[in-house]
XYZ file of C-alpha atoms in Angstrom:
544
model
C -50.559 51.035 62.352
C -48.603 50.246 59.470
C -49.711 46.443 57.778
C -47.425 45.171 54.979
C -47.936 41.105 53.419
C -45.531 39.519 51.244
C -44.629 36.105 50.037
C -44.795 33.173 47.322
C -48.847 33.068 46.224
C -48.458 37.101 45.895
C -47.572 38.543 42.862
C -44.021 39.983 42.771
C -44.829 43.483 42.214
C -46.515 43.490 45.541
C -43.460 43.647 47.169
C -41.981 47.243 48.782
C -38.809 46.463 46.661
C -38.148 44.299 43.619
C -35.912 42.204 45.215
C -35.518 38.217 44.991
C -35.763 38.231 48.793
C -38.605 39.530 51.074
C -37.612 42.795 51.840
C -39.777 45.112 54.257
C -39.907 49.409 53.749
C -40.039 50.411 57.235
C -40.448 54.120 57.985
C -38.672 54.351 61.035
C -36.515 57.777 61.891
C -32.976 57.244 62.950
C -33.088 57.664 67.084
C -37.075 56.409 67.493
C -38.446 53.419 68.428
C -40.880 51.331 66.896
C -42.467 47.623 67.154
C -42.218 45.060 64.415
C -44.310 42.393 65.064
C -43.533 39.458 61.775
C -46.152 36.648 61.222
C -44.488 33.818 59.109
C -46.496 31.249 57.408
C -45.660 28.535 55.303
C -46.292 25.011 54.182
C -43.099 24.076 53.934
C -39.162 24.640 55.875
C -37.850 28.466 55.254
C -34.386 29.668 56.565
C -35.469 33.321 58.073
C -32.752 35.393 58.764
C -33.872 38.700 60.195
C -31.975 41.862 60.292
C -32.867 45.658 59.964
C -30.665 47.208 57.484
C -30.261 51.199 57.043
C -30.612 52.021 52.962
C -26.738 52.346 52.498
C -26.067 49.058 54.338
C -28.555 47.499 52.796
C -27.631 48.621 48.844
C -23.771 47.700 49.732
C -24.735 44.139 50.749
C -27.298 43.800 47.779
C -24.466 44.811 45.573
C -21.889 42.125 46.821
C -24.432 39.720 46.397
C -25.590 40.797 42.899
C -22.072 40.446 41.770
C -21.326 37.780 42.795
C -25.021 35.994 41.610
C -23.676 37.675 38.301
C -20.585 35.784 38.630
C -22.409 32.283 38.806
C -25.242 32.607 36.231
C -22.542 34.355 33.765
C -20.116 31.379 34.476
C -23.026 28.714 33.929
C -24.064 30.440 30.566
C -20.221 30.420 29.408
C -19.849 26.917 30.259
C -22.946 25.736 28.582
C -22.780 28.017 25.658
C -19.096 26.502 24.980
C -20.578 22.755 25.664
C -23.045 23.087 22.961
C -20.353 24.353 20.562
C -18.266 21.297 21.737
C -21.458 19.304 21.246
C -22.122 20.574 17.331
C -18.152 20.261 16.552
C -17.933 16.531 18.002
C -21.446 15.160 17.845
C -20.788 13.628 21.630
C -24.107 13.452 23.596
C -22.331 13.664 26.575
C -21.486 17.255 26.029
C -25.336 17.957 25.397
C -26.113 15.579 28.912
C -23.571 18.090 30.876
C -25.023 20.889 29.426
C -28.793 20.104 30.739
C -27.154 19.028 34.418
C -25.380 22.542 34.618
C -28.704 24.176 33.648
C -30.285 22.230 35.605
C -28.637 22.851 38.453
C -28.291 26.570 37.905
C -32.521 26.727 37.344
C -32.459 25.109 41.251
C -30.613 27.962 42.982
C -32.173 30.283 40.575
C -35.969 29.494 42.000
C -34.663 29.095 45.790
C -32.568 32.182 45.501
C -35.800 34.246 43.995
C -34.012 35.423 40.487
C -36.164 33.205 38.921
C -39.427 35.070 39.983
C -38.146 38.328 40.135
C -36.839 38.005 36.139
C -38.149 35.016 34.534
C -41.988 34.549 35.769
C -43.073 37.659 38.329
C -46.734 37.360 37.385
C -47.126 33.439 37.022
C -47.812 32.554 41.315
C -48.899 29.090 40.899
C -45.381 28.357 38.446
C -43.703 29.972 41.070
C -44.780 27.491 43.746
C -45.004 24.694 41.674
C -40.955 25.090 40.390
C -39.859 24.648 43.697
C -40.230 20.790 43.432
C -40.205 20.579 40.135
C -36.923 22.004 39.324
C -35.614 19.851 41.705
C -36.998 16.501 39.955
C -35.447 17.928 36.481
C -32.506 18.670 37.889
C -32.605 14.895 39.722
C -33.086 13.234 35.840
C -30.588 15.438 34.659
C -27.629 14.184 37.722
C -28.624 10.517 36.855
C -28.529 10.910 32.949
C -25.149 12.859 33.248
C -24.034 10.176 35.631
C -24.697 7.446 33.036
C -22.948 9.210 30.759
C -19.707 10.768 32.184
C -19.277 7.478 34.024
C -19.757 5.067 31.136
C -21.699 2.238 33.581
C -22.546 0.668 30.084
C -19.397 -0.592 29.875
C -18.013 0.411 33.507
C -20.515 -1.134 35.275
C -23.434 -2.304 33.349
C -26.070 -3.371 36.153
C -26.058 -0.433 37.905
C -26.683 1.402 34.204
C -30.038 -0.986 33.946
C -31.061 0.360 37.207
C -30.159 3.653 36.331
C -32.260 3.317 32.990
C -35.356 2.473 35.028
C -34.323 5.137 37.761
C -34.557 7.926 35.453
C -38.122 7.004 33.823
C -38.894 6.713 37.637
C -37.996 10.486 38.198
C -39.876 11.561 35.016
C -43.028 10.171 36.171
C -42.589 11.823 39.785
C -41.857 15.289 37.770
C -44.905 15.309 35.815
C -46.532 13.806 38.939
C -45.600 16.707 41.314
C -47.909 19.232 38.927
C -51.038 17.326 40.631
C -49.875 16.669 44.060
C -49.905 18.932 46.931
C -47.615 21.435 47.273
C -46.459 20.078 50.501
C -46.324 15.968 49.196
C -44.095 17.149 45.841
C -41.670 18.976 48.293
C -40.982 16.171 50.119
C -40.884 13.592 47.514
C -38.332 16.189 45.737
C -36.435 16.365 49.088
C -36.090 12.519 49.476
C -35.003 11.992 45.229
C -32.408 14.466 46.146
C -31.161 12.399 48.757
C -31.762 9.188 46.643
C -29.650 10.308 43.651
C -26.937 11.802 45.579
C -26.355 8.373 47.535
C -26.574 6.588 44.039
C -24.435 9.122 42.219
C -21.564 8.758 44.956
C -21.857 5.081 45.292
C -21.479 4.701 41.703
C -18.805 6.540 41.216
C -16.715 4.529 43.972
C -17.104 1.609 42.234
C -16.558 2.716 39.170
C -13.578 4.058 39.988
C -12.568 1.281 41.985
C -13.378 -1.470 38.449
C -10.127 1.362 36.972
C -12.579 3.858 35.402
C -9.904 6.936 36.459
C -12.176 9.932 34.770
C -14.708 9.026 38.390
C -12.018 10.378 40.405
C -13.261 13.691 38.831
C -16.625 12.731 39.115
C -15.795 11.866 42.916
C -14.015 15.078 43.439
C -16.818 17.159 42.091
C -19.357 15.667 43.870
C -17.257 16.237 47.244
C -17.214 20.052 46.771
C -20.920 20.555 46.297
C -21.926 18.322 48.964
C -19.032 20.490 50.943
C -21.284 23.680 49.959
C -24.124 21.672 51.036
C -23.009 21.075 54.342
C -21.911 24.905 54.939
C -25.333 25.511 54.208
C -27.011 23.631 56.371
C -24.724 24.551 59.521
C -25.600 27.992 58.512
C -29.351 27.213 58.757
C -28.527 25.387 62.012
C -26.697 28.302 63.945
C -23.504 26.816 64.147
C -22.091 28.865 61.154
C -23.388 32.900 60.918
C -24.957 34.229 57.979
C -22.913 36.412 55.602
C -21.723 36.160 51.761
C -19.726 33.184 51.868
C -22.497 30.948 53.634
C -24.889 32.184 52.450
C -23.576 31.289 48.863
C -21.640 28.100 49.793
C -24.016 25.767 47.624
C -23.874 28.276 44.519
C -19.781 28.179 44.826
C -19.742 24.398 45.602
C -21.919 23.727 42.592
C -19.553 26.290 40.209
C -16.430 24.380 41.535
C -18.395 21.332 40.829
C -18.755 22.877 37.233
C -15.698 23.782 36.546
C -14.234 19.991 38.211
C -16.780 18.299 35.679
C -15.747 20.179 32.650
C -11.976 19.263 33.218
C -13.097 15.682 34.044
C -15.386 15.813 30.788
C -12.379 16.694 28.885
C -10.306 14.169 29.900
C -12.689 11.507 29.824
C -13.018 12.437 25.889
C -9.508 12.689 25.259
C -9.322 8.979 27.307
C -12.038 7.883 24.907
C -10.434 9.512 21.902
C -7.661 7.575 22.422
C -8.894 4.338 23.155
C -10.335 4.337 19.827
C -7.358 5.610 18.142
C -5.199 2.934 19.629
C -8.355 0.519 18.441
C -7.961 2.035 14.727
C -4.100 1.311 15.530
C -4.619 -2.012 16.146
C -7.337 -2.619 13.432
C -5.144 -0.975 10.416
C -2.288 -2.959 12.215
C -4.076 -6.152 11.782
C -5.538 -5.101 7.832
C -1.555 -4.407 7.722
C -1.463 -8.127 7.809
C -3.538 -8.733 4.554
C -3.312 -5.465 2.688
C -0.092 -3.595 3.331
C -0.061 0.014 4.071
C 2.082 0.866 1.314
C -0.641 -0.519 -0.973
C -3.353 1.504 0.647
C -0.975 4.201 -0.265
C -0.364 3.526 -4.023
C -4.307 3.594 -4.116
C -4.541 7.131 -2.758
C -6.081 5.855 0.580
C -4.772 5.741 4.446
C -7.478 3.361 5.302
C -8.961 0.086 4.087
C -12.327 1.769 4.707
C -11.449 4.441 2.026
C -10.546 1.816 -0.575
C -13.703 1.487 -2.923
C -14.576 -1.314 -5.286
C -12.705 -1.387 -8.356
C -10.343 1.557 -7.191
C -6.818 0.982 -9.576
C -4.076 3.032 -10.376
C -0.638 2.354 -12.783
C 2.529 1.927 -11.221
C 6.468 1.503 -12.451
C 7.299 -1.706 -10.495
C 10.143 -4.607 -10.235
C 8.584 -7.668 -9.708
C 9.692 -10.378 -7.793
C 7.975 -13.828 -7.909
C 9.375 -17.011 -5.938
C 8.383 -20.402 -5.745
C 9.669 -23.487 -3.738
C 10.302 -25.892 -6.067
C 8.938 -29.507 -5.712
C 6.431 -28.307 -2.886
C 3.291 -30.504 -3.901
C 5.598 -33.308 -3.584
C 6.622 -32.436 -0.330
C 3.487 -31.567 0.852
C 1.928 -34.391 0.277
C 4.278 -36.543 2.775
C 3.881 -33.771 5.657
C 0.347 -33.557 7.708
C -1.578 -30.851 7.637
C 0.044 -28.825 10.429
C 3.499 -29.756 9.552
C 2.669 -28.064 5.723
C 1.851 -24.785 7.733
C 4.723 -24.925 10.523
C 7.242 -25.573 7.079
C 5.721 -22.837 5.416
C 5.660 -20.502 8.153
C 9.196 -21.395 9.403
C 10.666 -20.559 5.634
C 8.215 -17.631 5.285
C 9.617 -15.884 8.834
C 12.707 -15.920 7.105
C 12.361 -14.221 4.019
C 9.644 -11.830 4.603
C 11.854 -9.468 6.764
C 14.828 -9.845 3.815
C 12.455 -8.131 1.200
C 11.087 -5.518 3.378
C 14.625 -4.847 4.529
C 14.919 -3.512 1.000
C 11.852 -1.350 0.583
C 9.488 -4.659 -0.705
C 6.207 -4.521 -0.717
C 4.463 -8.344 -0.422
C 1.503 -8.671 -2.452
C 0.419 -11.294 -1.348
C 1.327 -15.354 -0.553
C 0.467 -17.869 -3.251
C 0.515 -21.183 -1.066
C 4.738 -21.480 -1.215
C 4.942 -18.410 -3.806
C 5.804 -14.755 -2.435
C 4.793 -12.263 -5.212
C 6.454 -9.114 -3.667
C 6.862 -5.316 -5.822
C 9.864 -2.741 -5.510
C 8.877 0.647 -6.333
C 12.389 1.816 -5.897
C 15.435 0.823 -8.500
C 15.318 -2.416 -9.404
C 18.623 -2.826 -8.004
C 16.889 -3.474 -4.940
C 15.023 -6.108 -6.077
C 18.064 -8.008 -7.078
C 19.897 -7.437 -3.677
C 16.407 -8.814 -2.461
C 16.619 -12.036 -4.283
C 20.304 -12.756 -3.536
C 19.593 -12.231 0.193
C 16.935 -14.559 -0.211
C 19.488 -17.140 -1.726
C 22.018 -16.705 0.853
C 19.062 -17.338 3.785
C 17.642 -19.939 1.635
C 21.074 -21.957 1.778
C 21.521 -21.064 5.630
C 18.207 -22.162 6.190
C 18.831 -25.861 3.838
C 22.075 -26.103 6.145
C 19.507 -26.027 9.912
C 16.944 -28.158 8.378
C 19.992 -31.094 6.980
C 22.003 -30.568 10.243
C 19.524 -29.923 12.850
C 16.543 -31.643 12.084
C 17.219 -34.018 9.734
C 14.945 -33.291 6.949
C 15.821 -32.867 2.941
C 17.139 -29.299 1.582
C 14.585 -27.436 -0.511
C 15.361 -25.431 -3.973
C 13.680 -22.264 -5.189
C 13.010 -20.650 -8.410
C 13.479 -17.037 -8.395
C 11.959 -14.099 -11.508
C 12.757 -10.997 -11.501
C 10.664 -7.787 -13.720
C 10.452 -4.285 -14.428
C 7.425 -2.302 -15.686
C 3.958 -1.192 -15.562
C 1.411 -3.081 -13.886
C -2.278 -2.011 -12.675
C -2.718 -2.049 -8.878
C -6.460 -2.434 -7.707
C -8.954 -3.796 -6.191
C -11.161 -6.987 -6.846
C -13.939 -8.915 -5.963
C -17.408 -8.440 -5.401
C -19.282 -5.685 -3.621
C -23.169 -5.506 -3.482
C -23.450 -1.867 -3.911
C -22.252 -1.853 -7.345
C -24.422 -4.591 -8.507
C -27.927 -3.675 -10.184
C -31.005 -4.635 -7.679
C -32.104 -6.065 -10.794
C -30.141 -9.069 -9.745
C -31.497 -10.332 -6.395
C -28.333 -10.847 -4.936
C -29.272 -13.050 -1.544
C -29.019 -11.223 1.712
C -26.575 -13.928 3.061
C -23.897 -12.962 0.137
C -21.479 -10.704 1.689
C -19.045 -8.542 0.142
C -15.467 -9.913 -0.864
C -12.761 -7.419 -1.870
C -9.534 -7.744 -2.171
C -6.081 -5.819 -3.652
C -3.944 -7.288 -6.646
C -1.992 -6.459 -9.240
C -2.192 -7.111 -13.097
C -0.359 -6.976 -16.271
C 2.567 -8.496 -18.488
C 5.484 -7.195 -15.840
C 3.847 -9.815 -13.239
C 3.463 -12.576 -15.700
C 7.112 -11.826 -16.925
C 7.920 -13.171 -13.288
C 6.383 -15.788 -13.016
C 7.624 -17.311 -16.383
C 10.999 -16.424 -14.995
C 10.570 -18.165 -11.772
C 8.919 -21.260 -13.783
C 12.111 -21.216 -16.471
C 14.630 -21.957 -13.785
C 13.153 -25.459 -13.261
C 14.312 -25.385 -17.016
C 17.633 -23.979 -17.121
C 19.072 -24.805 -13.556
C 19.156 -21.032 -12.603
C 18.103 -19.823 -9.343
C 17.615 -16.176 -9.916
C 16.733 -15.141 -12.953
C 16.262 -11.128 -14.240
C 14.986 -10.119 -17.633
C 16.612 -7.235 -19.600
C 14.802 -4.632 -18.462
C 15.960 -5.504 -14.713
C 19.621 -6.181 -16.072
C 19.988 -2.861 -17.909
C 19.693 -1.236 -14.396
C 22.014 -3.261 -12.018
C 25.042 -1.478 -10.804
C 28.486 -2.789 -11.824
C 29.445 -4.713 -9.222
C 25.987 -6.829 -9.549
C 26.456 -7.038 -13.325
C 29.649 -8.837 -12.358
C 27.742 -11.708 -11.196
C 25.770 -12.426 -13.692
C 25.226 -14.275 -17.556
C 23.049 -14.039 -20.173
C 20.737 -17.167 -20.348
C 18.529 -17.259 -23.376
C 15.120 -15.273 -24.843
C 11.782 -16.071 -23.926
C 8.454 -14.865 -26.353
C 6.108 -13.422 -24.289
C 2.545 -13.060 -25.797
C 1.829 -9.906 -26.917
C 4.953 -8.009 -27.688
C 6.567 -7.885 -30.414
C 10.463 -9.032 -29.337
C 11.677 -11.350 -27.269
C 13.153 -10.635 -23.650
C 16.118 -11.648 -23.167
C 16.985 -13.001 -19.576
C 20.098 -13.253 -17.697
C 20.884 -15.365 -14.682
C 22.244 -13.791 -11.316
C 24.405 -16.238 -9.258
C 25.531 -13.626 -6.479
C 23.691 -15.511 -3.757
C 25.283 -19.325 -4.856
C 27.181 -21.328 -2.683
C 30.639 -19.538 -2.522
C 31.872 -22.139 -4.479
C 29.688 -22.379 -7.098
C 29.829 -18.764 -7.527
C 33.639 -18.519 -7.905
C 33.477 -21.789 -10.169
C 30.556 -19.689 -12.508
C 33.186 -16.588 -12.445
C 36.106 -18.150 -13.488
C 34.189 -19.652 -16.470
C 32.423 -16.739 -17.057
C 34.322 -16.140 -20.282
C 34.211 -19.714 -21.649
C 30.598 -19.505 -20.823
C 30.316 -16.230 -22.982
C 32.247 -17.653 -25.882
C 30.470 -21.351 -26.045
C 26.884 -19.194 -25.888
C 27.883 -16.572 -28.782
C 29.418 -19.903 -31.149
C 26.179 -21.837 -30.034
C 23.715 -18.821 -31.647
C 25.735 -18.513 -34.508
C 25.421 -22.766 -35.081
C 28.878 -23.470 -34.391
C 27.558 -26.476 -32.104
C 30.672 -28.129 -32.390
C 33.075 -25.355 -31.277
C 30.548 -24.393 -28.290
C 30.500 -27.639 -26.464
């Protein structure tokens, strides 16, 4: 009489065989006969399949099923090995959160398969026991956590998260719980938060998906092949389905599928995420666009308003152009307050889009003024300010005909040079502590530019009140027109500019006048030149 005992409270090297499964020696010679007589007992359900197996039968089967055991664990490691590199790279918890699911998961089938007692804790019984529920409950904090995070419910549906948030604290008091309670009790209680978190999990993911949250269709998908495992599992156990590789194995493949389906979701949920917030930085340098331009930005070495420091400034060849609507305090005075800002705007719509159509840059609005720069030849510049004439008279020509209101004038100056771009203002950080500057005071920055070329302008602009000009260009501008703008234009007088040493001389450009006016200035262009050259020498007489 041959007596052999095996199971769970024994140690492992007790067993006939090292094997993760209970595995019998049975000395029987091929053509006897012998009686088996197999005593189960347990405190909890066990799927017993019972077959005799000859040595070579037995070590071909053991071999299909240690490959393909192989297969899982090596595909788990490889997914959560390249998760955690994801993780370091991006900083994303929710590579980190898949990466304690997967291992979670795989730690489940490792202690109900055996491989976790035969190679991680063969002497430690009571562990042995004791991870059967536990790894369970782990792997039920891990499902909800991931589910928080793959599904976004703090955003995609942000009661359910709550719940979610208590559910998990819930499951980490039952884990550390199941360490006191009977073996039998911590099963069940397992059994039932399986249950519990898979119904949640599912139902979550429906309406998630159904409130537009696409990446849950993953989710969804994944979910539907492990419970599809699940299911071949338990109509194994059942009868219904016999027991061989595939069955026996359809939870380990369902939850590798379910892997590899949450990985791709996991992906493209990032990628959905990523781009979200790139189309919100889109949309957030499109509206700084509005009050700093990009070009700006650019002159100041930066891509970003965020990577524009206080006091940041740089020197720059630029024309110049300052223009002013003449009279405007007197006309703003008889206008209300929104009909000031529907004039301005109106005339504003109209000219902005002529000096960007020539490479301008604006600066920035000065109640009626537009200070705008030209980094390219000041040629442009000039084209600029005649466009602006030309609207300026179509525009005069709507508000007379059409609505019935006055024309307006403008005063346009026009300079080349250097000028400091920068930035201004006041920033806390770069103000001694010494100072006690009040918690309420915020930071105020802002871009602008500085030097003689933009004060040139604007006594330009100012001297055409004077001398009845429109447009007016100082030398520096003038020496680089083209012919054919040269054409249209006269010298107009000096102006001493504080500072330097000469005078600039100035010149008028009467391209953009009324066609008639322009032709008239033409024609007279060389009487003009003579009377001016007998006026400077004192010849009043012969110049009127």
């Amino acid at each position: 009489l041959l007596h052999k005992t095996q199971g769970d409270l024994l140690p492992f090297d007790q067993r006939d065989l090292h094997h993760r499964n209970f595995v019998f020696d049975l000395p029987i010679r091929s053509g006897s006969t012998a009686k088996v007589y197999l005593r189960v007992d347990t405190e909890s359900a066990m799927s017993l399949p019972m077959r005799i197996w000859t040595r070579d039968s037995f070590t071909e089967k053991d071999h299909l099923e240690q490959a393909i055991l192989m297969l899982y664990y090596g595909a788990i490691l490889m997914m959560m090995l390249y998760n955690i590199s994801l993780f370091i790279y991006l900083r994303d918890l929710s590579y980190l959160y898949y990466v304690f699911y997967i291992f979670s998961a795989a730690l489940v089938f490792a202690v109900q398969n055996g491989v976790a007692y035969e190679y991680l804790w063969p002497d430690w019984v009571w562990w042995n026991n004791r991870a059967q529920s536990m790894s369970v409950l782990i792997a039920s904090i891990a499902t909800i956590v991931f589910c928080r995070s793959f599904l976004h419910t703090e955003d995609s549906f942000p009661r359910m998260n709550k719940f979610l948030k208590y559910w998990v604290i819930f499951n980490f008091i039952a884990t550390i719980a199941s360490v006191f309670l009977p073996f039998t009790v911590a099963l069940r209680m397992a059994s039932l938060q399986v249950v519990i978190n898979a119904l949640l999990s599912i139902s979550t993911g429906v309406v998630v998906l159904a409130r537009g949250f696409v990446v849950a269709r993953f989710y969804l998908l994944a979910w539907s092949v492990l419970l599809m495992g699940a299911i071949l599992a338990a109509l194994r156990n059942f009868g219904y389905l016999p027991h061989n590789a595939f069955t026996t194995y359809s939870m380990q493949l369902g939850s590798a599928l379910e892997v590899l389906l949450l990985s791709f979701g996991l992906g493209y949920r990032i990628n959905l995420l990523r781009e979200e917030k790139e189309k919100e930085k889109r949309e957030i340098t499109e509206s700084v666009a509005r009050f700093v331009p990009t070009e700006f930005l650019n002159y100041l070495g930066a891509t970003d308003i965020r990577q524009v420091e206080f006091g940041t400034a740089v020197e720059h060849d630029f024309t110049v152009l300052f223009t002013d609507i003449r009279s405007f305090t007197t006309m703003s005075e008889q206008m209300s307050v929104e009909d000031n800002f529907r004039f301005l705007n109106s005339y504003l719509k109209r000219m902005v889009p002529l000096i960007h159509r020539y490479d301008g840059i604006i600066d920035k609005f000065i109640g009626d003024a537009i200070l705008a720069l030209f980094a390219g030849s000041p040629t442009d510049a000039v084209r600029a300010a005649i466009e602006l004439r030309k609207e300026l008279i179509r525009y005069n020509n709507y508000r007379v005909n059409t609505q019935g209101y006055q024309p307006i004038q403008t005063g346009t100056g026009l300079h080349t040079g250097k000028l400091m771009l920068g930035t201004v203002g006041f920033d806390k950080k770069a103000i001694k502590e010494s100072l006690n500057v009040p918690e309420i005071v915020r930071d105020r920055l802002d871009t602008t530019v500085i030097g003689d070329t933009v004060n040139v302008a604007a006594r330009l602009q100012d001297l055409t009140k004077v001398y009845g000009g429109t447009v007016l260009i100082s030398e520096s501008v003038y020496n680089e027109l083209t012919e054919d703008l040269q054409v249209a234009t006269r010298e107009i007088d000096r102006i001493r500019v504080r500072g330097k040493e000469r005078d600039i001389k100035f010149y008028e450009v009467f391209e953009g006048d009324p066609d008639e006016l322009r032709e008239q200035k033409l024609l007279n262009l060389a009487s003009y030149i003579l009377a001016r050259n007998l006026f400077k020498t004192g010849e009043y007489g012969g110049a009127l």
